[in-house]
């Protein structure tokens, strides 16, 4: 079957209203010698944003063994701190690290803000977006520069349960652009492998989009291929499609699936069965089923229609 390199990343989460409320108490002013509060800190520690991050983890990473220890707790804790990394000259992007210490999960988020002079393009994301999720050792004591945000565990648990199937599917122009991009990538891959297009109707499934991740997944049912689109620009931005700044990764579910990533240590060309299962759940169960080649009279709308209400 089809095979190609793949960058492991799972970040298709869903958008729904999140509980609002005050943040945890603001930290004391920094002492002499400590760095000043960084721009955007409140955005990364915003309660609504953290609820969306938690929902992403709930859908893509957490399972029963993660949730069980929290059942008897009264609080759910986040640590939020700036990730101060070296950037290219002129790059104003910001990074933050969000840790769920009791679960041993760490999330890296990025607010892109830089120029691509050769394209005369300003790359800027709308708020912070998830770029990586990693397992870390559970911890009790937060870093000195972290803000501790505490929410009631019963509130978090009820929110995750209530919104577990809430989705925002690609719609209008964006859906047609994704359909076209999927068709293009499949054709390129088949040409590269010297394979003909399979006979019959070509069906793809589009996973729901995320308000906190600039990526989307497509499952080509006929060819048993996962396609991941990602970018530093928001997927709905016309500039992204005009300049073709969309990264594409392919994954063959027949040849690039393992039980443990230790089986292919040092390679990012594989996913575990659990990871593939979560992608397929989002794409097939919660996503949209589309025919790759629409009927001749089916045309993309001239303007973007109103967003489809979440279900």
mmCIF file with all atom_site columns, C-alpha atoms in Angstrom, residues 32-243:
data_model
loop_
_atom_site.group_PDB
_atom_site.id
_atom_site.type_symbol
_atom_site.label_atom_id
_atom_site.label_alt_id
_atom_site.label_comp_id
_atom_site.label_asym_id
_atom_site.label_entity_id
_atom_site.label_seq_id
_atom_site.pdbx_PDB_ins_code
_atom_site.Cartn_x
_atom_site.Cartn_y
_atom_site.Cartn_z
_atom_site.occupancy
_atom_site.B_iso_or_equiv
_atom_site.pdbx_formal_charge
_atom_site.auth_seq_id
_atom_site.auth_comp_id
_atom_site.auth_asym_id
_atom_site.auth_atom_id
_atom_site.pdbx_PDB_model_num
ATOM 1   C CA . UNK A 1 32  ? 14.494  41.903 41.517  1.00 0.00 ? 32  UNK A CA 1
ATOM 2   C CA . UNK A 1 33  ? 16.304  39.890 38.883  1.00 0.00 ? 33  UNK A CA 1
ATOM 3   C CA . UNK A 1 34  ? 13.207  37.984 37.751  1.00 0.00 ? 34  UNK A CA 1
ATOM 4   C CA . UNK A 1 35  ? 11.962  38.434 34.166  1.00 0.00 ? 35  UNK A CA 1
ATOM 5   C CA . UNK A 1 36  ? 9.040   40.806 33.708  1.00 0.00 ? 36  UNK A CA 1
ATOM 6   C CA . UNK A 1 37  ? 5.629   39.303 32.889  1.00 0.00 ? 37  UNK A CA 1
ATOM 7   C CA . UNK A 1 38  ? 5.646   38.382 29.196  1.00 0.00 ? 38  UNK A CA 1
ATOM 8   C CA . UNK A 1 39  ? 3.085   39.610 26.650  1.00 0.00 ? 39  UNK A CA 1
ATOM 9   C CA . UNK A 1 40  ? 0.334   37.080 26.114  1.00 0.00 ? 40  UNK A CA 1
ATOM 10  C CA . UNK A 1 41  ? 0.712   35.324 29.459  1.00 0.00 ? 41  UNK A CA 1
ATOM 11  C CA . UNK A 1 42  ? -2.932  35.957 30.324  1.00 0.00 ? 42  UNK A CA 1
ATOM 12  C CA . UNK A 1 43  ? -3.977  34.503 26.943  1.00 0.00 ? 43  UNK A CA 1
ATOM 13  C CA . UNK A 1 44  ? -2.187  31.221 27.613  1.00 0.00 ? 44  UNK A CA 1
ATOM 14  C CA . UNK A 1 45  ? -3.583  31.028 31.154  1.00 0.00 ? 45  UNK A CA 1
ATOM 15  C CA . UNK A 1 46  ? -7.105  32.015 30.126  1.00 0.00 ? 46  UNK A CA 1
ATOM 16  C CA . UNK A 1 47  ? -9.618  29.646 31.625  1.00 0.00 ? 47  UNK A CA 1
ATOM 17  C CA . UNK A 1 48  ? -11.646 29.185 28.448  1.00 0.00 ? 48  UNK A CA 1
ATOM 18  C CA . UNK A 1 49  ? -8.487  28.364 26.489  1.00 0.00 ? 49  UNK A CA 1
ATOM 19  C CA . UNK A 1 50  ? -7.375  25.856 29.128  1.00 0.00 ? 50  UNK A CA 1
ATOM 20  C CA . UNK A 1 51  ? -10.747 24.128 28.952  1.00 0.00 ? 51  UNK A CA 1
ATOM 21  C CA . UNK A 1 52  ? -10.245 23.707 25.206  1.00 0.00 ? 52  UNK A CA 1
ATOM 22  C CA . UNK A 1 53  ? -6.770  22.292 25.798  1.00 0.00 ? 53  UNK A CA 1
ATOM 23  C CA . UNK A 1 54  ? -8.227  19.846 28.316  1.00 0.00 ? 54  UNK A CA 1
ATOM 24  C CA . UNK A 1 55  ? -10.888 18.777 25.826  1.00 0.00 ? 55  UNK A CA 1
ATOM 25  C CA . UNK A 1 56  ? -8.211  18.130 23.214  1.00 0.00 ? 56  UNK A CA 1
ATOM 26  C CA . UNK A 1 57  ? -6.346  15.889 25.640  1.00 0.00 ? 57  UNK A CA 1
ATOM 27  C CA . UNK A 1 58  ? -9.567  14.160 26.658  1.00 0.00 ? 58  UNK A CA 1
ATOM 28  C CA . UNK A 1 59  ? -10.304 13.245 23.050  1.00 0.00 ? 59  UNK A CA 1
ATOM 29  C CA . UNK A 1 60  ? -6.817  12.496 21.746  1.00 0.00 ? 60  UNK A CA 1
ATOM 30  C CA . UNK A 1 61  ? -4.609  11.334 24.620  1.00 0.00 ? 61  UNK A CA 1
ATOM 31  C CA . UNK A 1 62  ? -6.323  10.482 27.887  1.00 0.00 ? 62  UNK A CA 1
ATOM 32  C CA . UNK A 1 63  ? -7.883  7.159  28.794  1.00 0.00 ? 63  UNK A CA 1
ATOM 33  C CA . UNK A 1 64  ? -9.408  5.502  31.831  1.00 0.00 ? 64  UNK A CA 1
ATOM 34  C CA . UNK A 1 65  ? -6.130  5.039  33.665  1.00 0.00 ? 65  UNK A CA 1
ATOM 35  C CA . UNK A 1 66  ? -5.485  8.792  33.436  1.00 0.00 ? 66  UNK A CA 1
ATOM 36  C CA . UNK A 1 67  ? -8.905  9.877  34.618  1.00 0.00 ? 67  UNK A CA 1
ATOM 37  C CA . UNK A 1 68  ? -9.404  7.317  37.405  1.00 0.00 ? 68  UNK A CA 1
ATOM 38  C CA . UNK A 1 69  ? -6.943  8.920  39.882  1.00 0.00 ? 69  UNK A CA 1
ATOM 39  C CA . UNK A 1 70  ? -8.732  12.270 39.501  1.00 0.00 ? 70  UNK A CA 1
ATOM 40  C CA . UNK A 1 71  ? -12.173 10.965 40.438  1.00 0.00 ? 71  UNK A CA 1
ATOM 41  C CA . UNK A 1 72  ? -11.743 11.528 44.172  1.00 0.00 ? 72  UNK A CA 1
ATOM 42  C CA . UNK A 1 73  ? -10.034 14.911 43.849  1.00 0.00 ? 73  UNK A CA 1
ATOM 43  C CA . UNK A 1 74  ? -11.773 18.252 44.223  1.00 0.00 ? 74  UNK A CA 1
ATOM 44  C CA . UNK A 1 75  ? -9.469  20.275 41.986  1.00 0.00 ? 75  UNK A CA 1
ATOM 45  C CA . UNK A 1 76  ? -7.986  20.089 38.500  1.00 0.00 ? 76  UNK A CA 1
ATOM 46  C CA . UNK A 1 77  ? -4.631  21.849 38.168  1.00 0.00 ? 77  UNK A CA 1
ATOM 47  C CA . UNK A 1 78  ? -2.772  23.522 35.292  1.00 0.00 ? 78  UNK A CA 1
ATOM 48  C CA . UNK A 1 79  ? 0.706   25.034 35.366  1.00 0.00 ? 79  UNK A CA 1
ATOM 49  C CA . UNK A 1 80  ? 1.294   27.715 32.735  1.00 0.00 ? 80  UNK A CA 1
ATOM 50  C CA . UNK A 1 81  ? 4.698   29.206 31.996  1.00 0.00 ? 81  UNK A CA 1
ATOM 51  C CA . UNK A 1 82  ? 6.507   30.937 29.170  1.00 0.00 ? 82  UNK A CA 1
ATOM 52  C CA . UNK A 1 83  ? 8.786   28.890 26.950  1.00 0.00 ? 83  UNK A CA 1
ATOM 53  C CA . UNK A 1 84  ? 11.712  31.254 26.338  1.00 0.00 ? 84  UNK A CA 1
ATOM 54  C CA . UNK A 1 85  ? 13.452  29.897 23.268  1.00 0.00 ? 85  UNK A CA 1
ATOM 55  C CA . UNK A 1 86  ? 15.785  31.482 20.743  1.00 0.00 ? 86  UNK A CA 1
ATOM 56  C CA . UNK A 1 87  ? 13.991  32.762 17.639  1.00 0.00 ? 87  UNK A CA 1
ATOM 57  C CA . UNK A 1 88  ? 15.157  34.105 14.300  1.00 0.00 ? 88  UNK A CA 1
ATOM 58  C CA . UNK A 1 89  ? 15.636  37.844 13.983  1.00 0.00 ? 89  UNK A CA 1
ATOM 59  C CA . UNK A 1 90  ? 12.290  39.548 13.518  1.00 0.00 ? 90  UNK A CA 1
ATOM 60  C CA . UNK A 1 91  ? 10.315  36.527 14.711  1.00 0.00 ? 91  UNK A CA 1
ATOM 61  C CA . UNK A 1 92  ? 7.874   37.732 17.376  1.00 0.00 ? 92  UNK A CA 1
ATOM 62  C CA . UNK A 1 93  ? 6.221   34.363 17.941  1.00 0.00 ? 93  UNK A CA 1
ATOM 63  C CA . UNK A 1 94  ? 5.450   33.399 21.529  1.00 0.00 ? 94  UNK A CA 1
ATOM 64  C CA . UNK A 1 95  ? 5.514   29.956 23.112  1.00 0.00 ? 95  UNK A CA 1
ATOM 65  C CA . UNK A 1 96  ? 3.983   28.709 26.339  1.00 0.00 ? 96  UNK A CA 1
ATOM 66  C CA . UNK A 1 97  ? 4.110   25.437 28.220  1.00 0.00 ? 97  UNK A CA 1
ATOM 67  C CA . UNK A 1 98  ? 0.944   24.085 29.816  1.00 0.00 ? 98  UNK A CA 1
ATOM 68  C CA . UNK A 1 99  ? 1.399   21.196 32.213  1.00 0.00 ? 99  UNK A CA 1
ATOM 69  C CA . UNK A 1 100 ? -1.218  18.978 33.811  1.00 0.00 ? 100 UNK A CA 1
ATOM 70  C CA . UNK A 1 101 ? 1.057   17.870 36.648  1.00 0.00 ? 101 UNK A CA 1
ATOM 71  C CA . UNK A 1 102 ? -1.089  15.124 38.142  1.00 0.00 ? 102 UNK A CA 1
ATOM 72  C CA . UNK A 1 103 ? -1.634  13.483 34.764  1.00 0.00 ? 103 UNK A CA 1
ATOM 73  C CA . UNK A 1 104 ? 1.959   13.864 33.625  1.00 0.00 ? 104 UNK A CA 1
ATOM 74  C CA . UNK A 1 105 ? 1.025   15.644 30.387  1.00 0.00 ? 105 UNK A CA 1
ATOM 75  C CA . UNK A 1 106 ? 2.747   18.712 28.941  1.00 0.00 ? 106 UNK A CA 1
ATOM 76  C CA . UNK A 1 107 ? 1.418   20.797 26.049  1.00 0.00 ? 107 UNK A CA 1
ATOM 77  C CA . UNK A 1 108 ? 3.458   23.263 23.991  1.00 0.00 ? 108 UNK A CA 1
ATOM 78  C CA . UNK A 1 109 ? 1.462   26.095 22.428  1.00 0.00 ? 109 UNK A CA 1
ATOM 79  C CA . UNK A 1 110 ? 2.580   28.769 19.975  1.00 0.00 ? 110 UNK A CA 1
ATOM 80  C CA . UNK A 1 111 ? 1.282   32.157 18.884  1.00 0.00 ? 111 UNK A CA 1
ATOM 81  C CA . UNK A 1 112 ? 2.887   32.661 15.461  1.00 0.00 ? 112 UNK A CA 1
ATOM 82  C CA . UNK A 1 113 ? 3.976   36.166 14.457  1.00 0.00 ? 113 UNK A CA 1
ATOM 83  C CA . UNK A 1 114 ? 6.639   36.482 11.749  1.00 0.00 ? 114 UNK A CA 1
ATOM 84  C CA . UNK A 1 115 ? 7.224   37.579 8.165   1.00 0.00 ? 115 UNK A CA 1
ATOM 85  C CA . UNK A 1 116 ? 8.047   35.604 5.013   1.00 0.00 ? 116 UNK A CA 1
ATOM 86  C CA . UNK A 1 117 ? 9.656   38.372 2.907   1.00 0.00 ? 117 UNK A CA 1
ATOM 87  C CA . UNK A 1 118 ? 9.903   36.369 -0.314  1.00 0.00 ? 118 UNK A CA 1
ATOM 88  C CA . UNK A 1 119 ? 6.119   35.894 -0.252  1.00 0.00 ? 119 UNK A CA 1
ATOM 89  C CA . UNK A 1 120 ? 5.366   39.314 1.218   1.00 0.00 ? 120 UNK A CA 1
ATOM 90  C CA . UNK A 1 121 ? 3.388   37.390 3.820   1.00 0.00 ? 121 UNK A CA 1
ATOM 91  C CA . UNK A 1 122 ? 2.772   38.089 7.490   1.00 0.00 ? 122 UNK A CA 1
ATOM 92  C CA . UNK A 1 123 ? 2.211   34.818 9.339   1.00 0.00 ? 123 UNK A CA 1
ATOM 93  C CA . UNK A 1 124 ? 0.097   35.303 12.443  1.00 0.00 ? 124 UNK A CA 1
ATOM 94  C CA . UNK A 1 125 ? -2.113  32.814 14.227  1.00 0.00 ? 125 UNK A CA 1
ATOM 95  C CA . UNK A 1 126 ? -5.257  33.845 16.070  1.00 0.00 ? 126 UNK A CA 1
ATOM 96  C CA . UNK A 1 127 ? -4.132  33.185 19.617  1.00 0.00 ? 127 UNK A CA 1
ATOM 97  C CA . UNK A 1 128 ? -2.108  30.242 20.858  1.00 0.00 ? 128 UNK A CA 1
ATOM 98  C CA . UNK A 1 129 ? -2.242  26.935 18.995  1.00 0.00 ? 129 UNK A CA 1
ATOM 99  C CA . UNK A 1 130 ? -1.156  23.482 20.146  1.00 0.00 ? 130 UNK A CA 1
ATOM 100 C CA . UNK A 1 131 ? 2.038   22.314 18.444  1.00 0.00 ? 131 UNK A CA 1
ATOM 101 C CA . UNK A 1 132 ? 3.096   19.356 20.615  1.00 0.00 ? 132 UNK A CA 1
ATOM 102 C CA . UNK A 1 133 ? 1.874   17.104 23.418  1.00 0.00 ? 133 UNK A CA 1
ATOM 103 C CA . UNK A 1 134 ? 4.234   14.988 25.506  1.00 0.00 ? 134 UNK A CA 1
ATOM 104 C CA . UNK A 1 135 ? 4.122   12.656 28.472  1.00 0.00 ? 135 UNK A CA 1
ATOM 105 C CA . UNK A 1 136 ? 6.197   13.755 31.462  1.00 0.00 ? 136 UNK A CA 1
ATOM 106 C CA . UNK A 1 137 ? 6.656   12.489 34.994  1.00 0.00 ? 137 UNK A CA 1
ATOM 107 C CA . UNK A 1 138 ? 3.831   13.540 37.355  1.00 0.00 ? 138 UNK A CA 1
ATOM 108 C CA . UNK A 1 139 ? 4.927   16.306 39.718  1.00 0.00 ? 139 UNK A CA 1
ATOM 109 C CA . UNK A 1 140 ? 3.765   18.089 42.858  1.00 0.00 ? 140 UNK A CA 1
ATOM 110 C CA . UNK A 1 141 ? 5.700   21.371 42.896  1.00 0.00 ? 141 UNK A CA 1
ATOM 111 C CA . UNK A 1 142 ? 5.302   23.914 40.064  1.00 0.00 ? 142 UNK A CA 1
ATOM 112 C CA . UNK A 1 143 ? 8.269   25.766 38.550  1.00 0.00 ? 143 UNK A CA 1
ATOM 113 C CA . UNK A 1 144 ? 8.960   29.108 40.191  1.00 0.00 ? 144 UNK A CA 1
ATOM 114 C CA . UNK A 1 145 ? 7.899   31.023 37.069  1.00 0.00 ? 145 UNK A CA 1
ATOM 115 C CA . UNK A 1 146 ? 4.642   29.123 36.488  1.00 0.00 ? 146 UNK A CA 1
ATOM 116 C CA . UNK A 1 147 ? 1.156   30.403 37.119  1.00 0.00 ? 147 UNK A CA 1
ATOM 117 C CA . UNK A 1 148 ? -1.012  27.827 38.856  1.00 0.00 ? 148 UNK A CA 1
ATOM 118 C CA . UNK A 1 149 ? -4.588  27.733 37.577  1.00 0.00 ? 149 UNK A CA 1
ATOM 119 C CA . UNK A 1 150 ? -7.018  25.640 39.609  1.00 0.00 ? 150 UNK A CA 1
ATOM 120 C CA . UNK A 1 151 ? -10.553 24.714 38.555  1.00 0.00 ? 151 UNK A CA 1
ATOM 121 C CA . UNK A 1 152 ? -13.096 22.494 40.338  1.00 0.00 ? 152 UNK A CA 1
ATOM 122 C CA . UNK A 1 153 ? -12.700 18.901 39.172  1.00 0.00 ? 153 UNK A CA 1
ATOM 123 C CA . UNK A 1 154 ? -16.487 18.221 39.122  1.00 0.00 ? 154 UNK A CA 1
ATOM 124 C CA . UNK A 1 155 ? -16.895 21.241 36.821  1.00 0.00 ? 155 UNK A CA 1
ATOM 125 C CA . UNK A 1 156 ? -14.129 20.058 34.505  1.00 0.00 ? 156 UNK A CA 1
ATOM 126 C CA . UNK A 1 157 ? -15.437 16.486 34.470  1.00 0.00 ? 157 UNK A CA 1
ATOM 127 C CA . UNK A 1 158 ? -18.968 17.617 33.635  1.00 0.00 ? 158 UNK A CA 1
ATOM 128 C CA . UNK A 1 159 ? -17.707 19.935 30.901  1.00 0.00 ? 159 UNK A CA 1
ATOM 129 C CA . UNK A 1 160 ? -15.674 17.183 29.234  1.00 0.00 ? 160 UNK A CA 1
ATOM 130 C CA . UNK A 1 161 ? -18.604 14.782 29.349  1.00 0.00 ? 161 UNK A CA 1
ATOM 131 C CA . UNK A 1 162 ? -21.136 17.326 28.100  1.00 0.00 ? 162 UNK A CA 1
ATOM 132 C CA . UNK A 1 163 ? -19.001 18.462 25.143  1.00 0.00 ? 163 UNK A CA 1
ATOM 133 C CA . UNK A 1 164 ? -17.426 15.119 24.209  1.00 0.00 ? 164 UNK A CA 1
ATOM 134 C CA . UNK A 1 165 ? -19.279 14.985 20.875  1.00 0.00 ? 165 UNK A CA 1
ATOM 135 C CA . UNK A 1 166 ? -19.491 18.718 20.137  1.00 0.00 ? 166 UNK A CA 1
ATOM 136 C CA . UNK A 1 167 ? -17.970 19.406 16.735  1.00 0.00 ? 167 UNK A CA 1
ATOM 137 C CA . UNK A 1 168 ? -17.328 22.186 14.234  1.00 0.00 ? 168 UNK A CA 1
ATOM 138 C CA . UNK A 1 169 ? -16.939 20.615 10.781  1.00 0.00 ? 169 UNK A CA 1
ATOM 139 C CA . UNK A 1 170 ? -15.181 22.287 7.847   1.00 0.00 ? 170 UNK A CA 1
ATOM 140 C CA . UNK A 1 171 ? -17.790 24.237 5.886   1.00 0.00 ? 171 UNK A CA 1
ATOM 141 C CA . UNK A 1 172 ? -18.203 26.221 2.688   1.00 0.00 ? 172 UNK A CA 1
ATOM 142 C CA . UNK A 1 173 ? -15.031 27.358 0.943   1.00 0.00 ? 173 UNK A CA 1
ATOM 143 C CA . UNK A 1 174 ? -12.770 25.732 3.502   1.00 0.00 ? 174 UNK A CA 1
ATOM 144 C CA . UNK A 1 175 ? -14.405 22.348 3.015   1.00 0.00 ? 175 UNK A CA 1
ATOM 145 C CA . UNK A 1 176 ? -14.019 22.602 -0.762  1.00 0.00 ? 176 UNK A CA 1
ATOM 146 C CA . UNK A 1 177 ? -10.403 23.711 -0.408  1.00 0.00 ? 177 UNK A CA 1
ATOM 147 C CA . UNK A 1 178 ? -9.692  20.723 1.792   1.00 0.00 ? 178 UNK A CA 1
ATOM 148 C CA . UNK A 1 179 ? -11.445 18.411 -0.663  1.00 0.00 ? 179 UNK A CA 1
ATOM 149 C CA . UNK A 1 180 ? -9.345  19.842 -3.498  1.00 0.00 ? 180 UNK A CA 1
ATOM 150 C CA . UNK A 1 181 ? -6.129  19.614 -1.462  1.00 0.00 ? 181 UNK A CA 1
ATOM 151 C CA . UNK A 1 182 ? -6.860  15.985 -0.577  1.00 0.00 ? 182 UNK A CA 1
ATOM 152 C CA . UNK A 1 183 ? -7.494  15.145 -4.231  1.00 0.00 ? 183 UNK A CA 1
ATOM 153 C CA . UNK A 1 184 ? -4.222  16.819 -5.244  1.00 0.00 ? 184 UNK A CA 1
ATOM 154 C CA . UNK A 1 185 ? -2.115  15.033 -2.620  1.00 0.00 ? 185 UNK A CA 1
ATOM 155 C CA . UNK A 1 186 ? -3.629  11.639 -3.409  1.00 0.00 ? 186 UNK A CA 1
ATOM 156 C CA . UNK A 1 187 ? -2.933  12.127 -7.123  1.00 0.00 ? 187 UNK A CA 1
ATOM 157 C CA . UNK A 1 188 ? 0.676   13.127 -6.384  1.00 0.00 ? 188 UNK A CA 1
ATOM 158 C CA . UNK A 1 189 ? 1.215   10.104 -4.157  1.00 0.00 ? 189 UNK A CA 1
ATOM 159 C CA . UNK A 1 190 ? -0.240  7.695  -6.692  1.00 0.00 ? 190 UNK A CA 1
ATOM 160 C CA . UNK A 1 191 ? 1.918   9.206  -9.435  1.00 0.00 ? 191 UNK A CA 1
ATOM 161 C CA . UNK A 1 192 ? 5.005   8.950  -7.228  1.00 0.00 ? 192 UNK A CA 1
ATOM 162 C CA . UNK A 1 193 ? 4.296   5.265  -6.586  1.00 0.00 ? 193 UNK A CA 1
ATOM 163 C CA . UNK A 1 194 ? 3.387   4.513  -10.182 1.00 0.00 ? 194 UNK A CA 1
ATOM 164 C CA . UNK A 1 195 ? -0.091  3.395  -9.179  1.00 0.00 ? 195 UNK A CA 1
ATOM 165 C CA . UNK A 1 196 ? -3.409  4.076  -10.914 1.00 0.00 ? 196 UNK A CA 1
ATOM 166 C CA . UNK A 1 197 ? -6.346  5.663  -9.157  1.00 0.00 ? 197 UNK A CA 1
ATOM 167 C CA . UNK A 1 198 ? -8.510  2.862  -7.708  1.00 0.00 ? 198 UNK A CA 1
ATOM 168 C CA . UNK A 1 199 ? -11.727 2.256  -9.597  1.00 0.00 ? 199 UNK A CA 1
ATOM 169 C CA . UNK A 1 200 ? -15.050 3.427  -8.280  1.00 0.00 ? 200 UNK A CA 1
ATOM 170 C CA . UNK A 1 201 ? -16.119 6.200  -5.967  1.00 0.00 ? 201 UNK A CA 1
ATOM 171 C CA . UNK A 1 202 ? -13.316 7.759  -3.928  1.00 0.00 ? 202 UNK A CA 1
ATOM 172 C CA . UNK A 1 203 ? -14.498 8.584  -0.407  1.00 0.00 ? 203 UNK A CA 1
ATOM 173 C CA . UNK A 1 204 ? -12.759 10.783 2.130   1.00 0.00 ? 204 UNK A CA 1
ATOM 174 C CA . UNK A 1 205 ? -13.671 11.649 5.714   1.00 0.00 ? 205 UNK A CA 1
ATOM 175 C CA . UNK A 1 206 ? -12.813 15.094 7.097   1.00 0.00 ? 206 UNK A CA 1
ATOM 176 C CA . UNK A 1 207 ? -12.216 15.267 10.833  1.00 0.00 ? 207 UNK A CA 1
ATOM 177 C CA . UNK A 1 208 ? -13.679 18.245 12.714  1.00 0.00 ? 208 UNK A CA 1
ATOM 178 C CA . UNK A 1 209 ? -11.529 21.357 13.007  1.00 0.00 ? 209 UNK A CA 1
ATOM 179 C CA . UNK A 1 210 ? -10.041 22.818 16.166  1.00 0.00 ? 210 UNK A CA 1
ATOM 180 C CA . UNK A 1 211 ? -10.048 26.370 17.501  1.00 0.00 ? 211 UNK A CA 1
ATOM 181 C CA . UNK A 1 212 ? -6.664  25.779 19.151  1.00 0.00 ? 212 UNK A CA 1
ATOM 182 C CA . UNK A 1 213 ? -4.730  23.829 16.496  1.00 0.00 ? 213 UNK A CA 1
ATOM 183 C CA . UNK A 1 214 ? -3.919  24.788 12.903  1.00 0.00 ? 214 UNK A CA 1
ATOM 184 C CA . UNK A 1 215 ? -4.226  21.278 11.556  1.00 0.00 ? 215 UNK A CA 1
ATOM 185 C CA . UNK A 1 216 ? -6.800  18.946 10.079  1.00 0.00 ? 216 UNK A CA 1
ATOM 186 C CA . UNK A 1 217 ? -7.004  15.247 9.309   1.00 0.00 ? 217 UNK A CA 1
ATOM 187 C CA . UNK A 1 218 ? -8.470  13.517 6.262   1.00 0.00 ? 218 UNK A CA 1
ATOM 188 C CA . UNK A 1 219 ? -8.962  9.759  5.894   1.00 0.00 ? 219 UNK A CA 1
ATOM 189 C CA . UNK A 1 220 ? -9.004  8.455  2.318   1.00 0.00 ? 220 UNK A CA 1
ATOM 190 C CA . UNK A 1 221 ? -11.189 5.405  2.811   1.00 0.00 ? 221 UNK A CA 1
ATOM 191 C CA . UNK A 1 222 ? -10.566 3.793  -0.579  1.00 0.00 ? 222 UNK A CA 1
ATOM 192 C CA . UNK A 1 223 ? -6.777  4.060  -0.365  1.00 0.00 ? 223 UNK A CA 1
ATOM 193 C CA . UNK A 1 224 ? -6.565  3.523  3.426   1.00 0.00 ? 224 UNK A CA 1
ATOM 194 C CA . UNK A 1 225 ? -4.446  6.641  3.785   1.00 0.00 ? 225 UNK A CA 1
ATOM 195 C CA . UNK A 1 226 ? -4.400  9.314  6.491   1.00 0.00 ? 226 UNK A CA 1
ATOM 196 C CA . UNK A 1 227 ? -3.579  12.849 5.373   1.00 0.00 ? 227 UNK A CA 1
ATOM 197 C CA . UNK A 1 228 ? -2.603  15.565 7.831   1.00 0.00 ? 228 UNK A CA 1
ATOM 198 C CA . UNK A 1 229 ? -2.695  19.237 6.846   1.00 0.00 ? 229 UNK A CA 1
ATOM 199 C CA . UNK A 1 230 ? -0.961  21.772 9.100   1.00 0.00 ? 230 UNK A CA 1
ATOM 200 C CA . UNK A 1 231 ? 0.230   25.370 9.027   1.00 0.00 ? 231 UNK A CA 1
ATOM 201 C CA . UNK A 1 232 ? 1.301   28.305 11.174  1.00 0.00 ? 232 UNK A CA 1
ATOM 202 C CA . UNK A 1 233 ? -1.541  30.306 9.622   1.00 0.00 ? 233 UNK A CA 1
ATOM 203 C CA . UNK A 1 234 ? -5.141  29.571 10.538  1.00 0.00 ? 234 UNK A CA 1
ATOM 204 C CA . UNK A 1 235 ? -6.634  27.081 8.097   1.00 0.00 ? 235 UNK A CA 1
ATOM 205 C CA . UNK A 1 236 ? -9.521  29.383 7.212   1.00 0.00 ? 236 UNK A CA 1
ATOM 206 C CA . UNK A 1 237 ? -7.174  32.201 6.165   1.00 0.00 ? 237 UNK A CA 1
ATOM 207 C CA . UNK A 1 238 ? -7.259  32.947 2.402   1.00 0.00 ? 238 UNK A CA 1
ATOM 208 C CA . UNK A 1 239 ? -3.527  33.798 2.581   1.00 0.00 ? 239 UNK A CA 1
ATOM 209 C CA . UNK A 1 240 ? -2.737  30.197 3.492   1.00 0.00 ? 240 UNK A CA 1
ATOM 210 C CA . UNK A 1 241 ? -4.315  28.814 0.343   1.00 0.00 ? 241 UNK A CA 1
ATOM 211 C CA . UNK A 1 242 ? -3.149  31.677 -1.893  1.00 0.00 ? 242 UNK A CA 1
ATOM 212 C CA . UNK A 1 243 ? 0.503   31.031 -1.027  1.00 0.00 ? 243 UNK A CA 1
#
